[in-house]
CSV table of N, CA and C in Angstrom, one decimal:
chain,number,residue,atom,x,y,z
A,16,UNK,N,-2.8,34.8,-6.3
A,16,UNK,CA,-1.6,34.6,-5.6
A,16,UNK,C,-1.3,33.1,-5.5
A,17,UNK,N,-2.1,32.7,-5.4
A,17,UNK,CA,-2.2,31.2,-5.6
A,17,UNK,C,-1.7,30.5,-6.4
A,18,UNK,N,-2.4,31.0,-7.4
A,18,UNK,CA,-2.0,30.2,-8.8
A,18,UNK,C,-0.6,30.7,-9.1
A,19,UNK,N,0.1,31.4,-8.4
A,19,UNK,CA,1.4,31.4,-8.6
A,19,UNK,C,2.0,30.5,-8.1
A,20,UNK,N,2.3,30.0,-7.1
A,20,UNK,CA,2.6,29.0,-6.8
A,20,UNK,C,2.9,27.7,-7.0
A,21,UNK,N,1.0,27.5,-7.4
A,21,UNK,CA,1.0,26.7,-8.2
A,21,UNK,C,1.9,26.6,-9.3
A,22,UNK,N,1.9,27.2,-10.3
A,22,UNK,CA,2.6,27.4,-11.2
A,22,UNK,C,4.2,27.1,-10.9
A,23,UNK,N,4.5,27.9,-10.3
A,23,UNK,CA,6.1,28.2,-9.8
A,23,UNK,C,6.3,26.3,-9.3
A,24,UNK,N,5.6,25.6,-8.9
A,24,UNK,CA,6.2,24.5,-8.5
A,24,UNK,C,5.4,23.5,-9.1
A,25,UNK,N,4.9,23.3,-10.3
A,25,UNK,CA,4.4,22.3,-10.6
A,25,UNK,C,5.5,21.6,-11.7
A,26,UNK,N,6.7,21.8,-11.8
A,26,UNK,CA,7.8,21.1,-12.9
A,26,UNK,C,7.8,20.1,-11.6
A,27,UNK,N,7.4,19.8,-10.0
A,27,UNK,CA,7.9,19.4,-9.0
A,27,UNK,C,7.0,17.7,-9.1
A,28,UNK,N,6.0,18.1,-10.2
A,28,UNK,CA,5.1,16.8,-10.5
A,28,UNK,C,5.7,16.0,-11.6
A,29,UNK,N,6.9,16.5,-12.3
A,29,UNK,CA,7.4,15.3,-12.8
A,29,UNK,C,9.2,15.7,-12.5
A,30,UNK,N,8.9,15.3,-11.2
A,30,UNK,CA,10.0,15.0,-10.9
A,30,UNK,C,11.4,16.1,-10.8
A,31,UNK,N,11.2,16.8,-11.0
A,31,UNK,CA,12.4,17.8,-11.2
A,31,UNK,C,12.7,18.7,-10.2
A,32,UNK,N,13.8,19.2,-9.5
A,32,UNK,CA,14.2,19.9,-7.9
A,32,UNK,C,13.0,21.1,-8.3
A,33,UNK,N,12.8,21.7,-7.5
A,33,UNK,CA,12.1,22.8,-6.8
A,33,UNK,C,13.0,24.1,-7.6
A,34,UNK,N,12.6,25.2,-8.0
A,34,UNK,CA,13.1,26.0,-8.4
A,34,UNK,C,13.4,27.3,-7.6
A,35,UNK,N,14.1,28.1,-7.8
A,35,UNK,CA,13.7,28.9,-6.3
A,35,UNK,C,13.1,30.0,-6.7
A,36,UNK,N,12.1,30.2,-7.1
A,36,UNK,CA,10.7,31.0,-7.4
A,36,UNK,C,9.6,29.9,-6.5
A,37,UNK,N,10.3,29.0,-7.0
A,37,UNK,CA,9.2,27.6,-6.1
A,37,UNK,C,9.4,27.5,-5.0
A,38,UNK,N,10.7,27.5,-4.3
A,38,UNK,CA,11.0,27.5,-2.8
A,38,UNK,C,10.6,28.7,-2.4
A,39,UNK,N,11.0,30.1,-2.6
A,39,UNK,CA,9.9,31.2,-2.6
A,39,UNK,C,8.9,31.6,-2.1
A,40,UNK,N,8.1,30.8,-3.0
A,40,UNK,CA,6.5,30.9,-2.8
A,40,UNK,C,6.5,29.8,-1.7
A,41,UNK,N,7.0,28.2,-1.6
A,41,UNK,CA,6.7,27.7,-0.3
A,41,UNK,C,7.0,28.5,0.6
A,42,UNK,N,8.0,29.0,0.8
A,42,UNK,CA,8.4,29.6,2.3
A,42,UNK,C,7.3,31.0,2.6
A,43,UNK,N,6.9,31.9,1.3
A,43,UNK,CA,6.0,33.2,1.6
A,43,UNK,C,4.2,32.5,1.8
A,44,UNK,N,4.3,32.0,1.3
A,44,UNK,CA,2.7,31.3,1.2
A,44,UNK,C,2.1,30.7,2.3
A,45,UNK,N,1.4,31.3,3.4
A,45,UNK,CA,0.5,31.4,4.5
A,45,UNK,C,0.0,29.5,4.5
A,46,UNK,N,0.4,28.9,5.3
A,46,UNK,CA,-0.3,27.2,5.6
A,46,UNK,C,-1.7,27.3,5.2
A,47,UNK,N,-2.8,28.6,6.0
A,47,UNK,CA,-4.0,28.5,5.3
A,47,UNK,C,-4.3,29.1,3.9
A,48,UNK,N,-3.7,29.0,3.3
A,48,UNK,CA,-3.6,29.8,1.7
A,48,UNK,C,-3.8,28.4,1.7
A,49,UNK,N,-3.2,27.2,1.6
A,49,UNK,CA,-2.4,26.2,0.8
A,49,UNK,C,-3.5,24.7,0.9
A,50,UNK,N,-3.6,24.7,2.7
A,50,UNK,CA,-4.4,23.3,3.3
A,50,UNK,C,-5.6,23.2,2.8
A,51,UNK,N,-6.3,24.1,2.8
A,51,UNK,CA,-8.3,23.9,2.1
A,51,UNK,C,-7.9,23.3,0.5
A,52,UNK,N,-6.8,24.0,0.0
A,52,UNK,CA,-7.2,23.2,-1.5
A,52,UNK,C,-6.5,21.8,-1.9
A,53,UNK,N,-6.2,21.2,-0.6
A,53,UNK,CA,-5.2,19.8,-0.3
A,53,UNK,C,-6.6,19.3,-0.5
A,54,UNK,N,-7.1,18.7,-1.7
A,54,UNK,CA,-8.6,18.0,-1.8
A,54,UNK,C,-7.6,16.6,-2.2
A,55,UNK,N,-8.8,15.2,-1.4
A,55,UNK,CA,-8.4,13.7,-2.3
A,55,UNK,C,-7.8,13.5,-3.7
A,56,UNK,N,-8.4,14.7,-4.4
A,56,UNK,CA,-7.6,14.4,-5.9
A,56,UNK,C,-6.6,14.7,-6.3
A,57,UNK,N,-6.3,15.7,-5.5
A,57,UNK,CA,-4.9,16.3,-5.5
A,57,UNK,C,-4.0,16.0,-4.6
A,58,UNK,N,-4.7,15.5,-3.6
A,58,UNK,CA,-3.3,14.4,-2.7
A,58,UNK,C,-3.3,13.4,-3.5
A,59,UNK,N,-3.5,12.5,-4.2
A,59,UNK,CA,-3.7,11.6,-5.1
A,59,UNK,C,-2.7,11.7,-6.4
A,60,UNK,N,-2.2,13.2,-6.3
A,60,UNK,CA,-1.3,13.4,-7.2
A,60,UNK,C,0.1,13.2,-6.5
A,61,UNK,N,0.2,13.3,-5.8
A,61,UNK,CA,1.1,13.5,-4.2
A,61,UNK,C,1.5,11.9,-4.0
A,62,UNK,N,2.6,11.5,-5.3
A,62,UNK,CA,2.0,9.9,-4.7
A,62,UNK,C,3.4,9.6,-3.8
A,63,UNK,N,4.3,10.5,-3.2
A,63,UNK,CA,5.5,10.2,-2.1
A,63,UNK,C,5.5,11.3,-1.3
A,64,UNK,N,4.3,11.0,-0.4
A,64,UNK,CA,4.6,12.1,0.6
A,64,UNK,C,5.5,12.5,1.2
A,65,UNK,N,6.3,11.3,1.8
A,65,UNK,CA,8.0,11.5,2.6
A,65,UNK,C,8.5,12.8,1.3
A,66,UNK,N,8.6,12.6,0.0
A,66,UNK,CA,9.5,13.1,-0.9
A,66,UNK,C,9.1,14.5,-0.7
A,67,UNK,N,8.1,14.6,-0.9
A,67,UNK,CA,7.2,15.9,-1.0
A,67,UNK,C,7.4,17.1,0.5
A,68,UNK,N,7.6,16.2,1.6
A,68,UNK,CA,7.9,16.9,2.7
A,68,UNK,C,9.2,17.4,2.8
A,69,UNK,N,10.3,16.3,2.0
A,69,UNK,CA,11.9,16.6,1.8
A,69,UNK,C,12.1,17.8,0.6
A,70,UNK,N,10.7,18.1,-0.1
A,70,UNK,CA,10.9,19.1,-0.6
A,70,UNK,C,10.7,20.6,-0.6
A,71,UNK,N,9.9,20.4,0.6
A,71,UNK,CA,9.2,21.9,1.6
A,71,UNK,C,10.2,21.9,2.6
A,72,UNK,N,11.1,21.1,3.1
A,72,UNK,CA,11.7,21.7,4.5
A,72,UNK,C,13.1,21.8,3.5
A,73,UNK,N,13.2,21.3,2.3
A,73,UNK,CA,14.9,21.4,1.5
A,73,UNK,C,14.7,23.2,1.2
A,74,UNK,N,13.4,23.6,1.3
A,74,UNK,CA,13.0,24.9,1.2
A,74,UNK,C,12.8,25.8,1.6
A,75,UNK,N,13.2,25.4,3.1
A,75,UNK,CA,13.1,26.1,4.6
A,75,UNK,C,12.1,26.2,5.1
A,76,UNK,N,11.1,25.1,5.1
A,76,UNK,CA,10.0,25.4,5.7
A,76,UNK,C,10.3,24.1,6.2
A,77,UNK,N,10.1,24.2,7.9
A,77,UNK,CA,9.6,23.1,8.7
A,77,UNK,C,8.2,22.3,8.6
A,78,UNK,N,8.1,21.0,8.8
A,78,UNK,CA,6.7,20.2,8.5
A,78,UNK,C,7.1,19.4,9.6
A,79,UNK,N,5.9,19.6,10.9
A,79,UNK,CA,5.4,19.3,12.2
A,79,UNK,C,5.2,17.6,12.1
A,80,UNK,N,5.2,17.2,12.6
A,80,UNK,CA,5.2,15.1,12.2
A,80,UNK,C,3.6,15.8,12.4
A,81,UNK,N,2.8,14.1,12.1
A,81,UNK,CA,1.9,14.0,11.8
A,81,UNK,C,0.6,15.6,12.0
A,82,UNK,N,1.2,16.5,11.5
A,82,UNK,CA,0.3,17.4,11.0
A,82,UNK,C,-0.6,17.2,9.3
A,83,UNK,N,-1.4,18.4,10.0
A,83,UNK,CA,-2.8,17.5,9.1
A,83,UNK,C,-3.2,19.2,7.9
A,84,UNK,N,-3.2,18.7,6.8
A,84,UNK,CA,-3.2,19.8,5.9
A,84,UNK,C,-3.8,19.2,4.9
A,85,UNK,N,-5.3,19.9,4.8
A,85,UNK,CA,-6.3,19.5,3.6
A,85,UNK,C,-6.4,17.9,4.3
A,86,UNK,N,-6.4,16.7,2.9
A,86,UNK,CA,-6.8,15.6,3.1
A,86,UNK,C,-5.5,15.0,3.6
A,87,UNK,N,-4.2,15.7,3.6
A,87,UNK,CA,-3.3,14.9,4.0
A,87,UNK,C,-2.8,15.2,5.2
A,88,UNK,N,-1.7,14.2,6.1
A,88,UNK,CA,-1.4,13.9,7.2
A,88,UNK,C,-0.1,13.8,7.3
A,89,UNK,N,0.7,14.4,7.6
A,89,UNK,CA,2.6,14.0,7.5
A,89,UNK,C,2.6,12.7,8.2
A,90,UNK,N,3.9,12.2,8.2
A,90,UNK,CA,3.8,11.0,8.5
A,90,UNK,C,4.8,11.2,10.2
């Protein structure tokens, strides 16, 4: 279930709107599905957090200020 997601939103790593299969899966996909695999390497891919948050709430999902998911931290 995961790796759907994945999938579904990874055109989002080079730059391209969210697709709505991608918005989708952000809004169905459980916070604890997602936070444990937020590892250093992969926030590391994450290099505009602000952008990245403008891309989960453009997708109906609210993101709490400084909430903390995997290695990362909203701002």
């Amino acid at each position: 279930m995961r790796l759907i997601g994945i999938n579904a939103c990874k055109p989002l790593l080079w730059g391209q709107a969210p697709s709505p299969e991608c918005c989708y899966r952000i809004r169905i996909t459980p916070e604890y599905c997602v936070c444990p695999v937020v590892t250093p390497s992969l926030a590391a891919l994450v290099k505009d957090l602000n952008k990245a948050i403008r891309v989960i709430e453009k997708c109906g999902r609210p993101v709490p200020r400084h909430h903390k998911c995997g290695s990362i931290t909203s701002p």
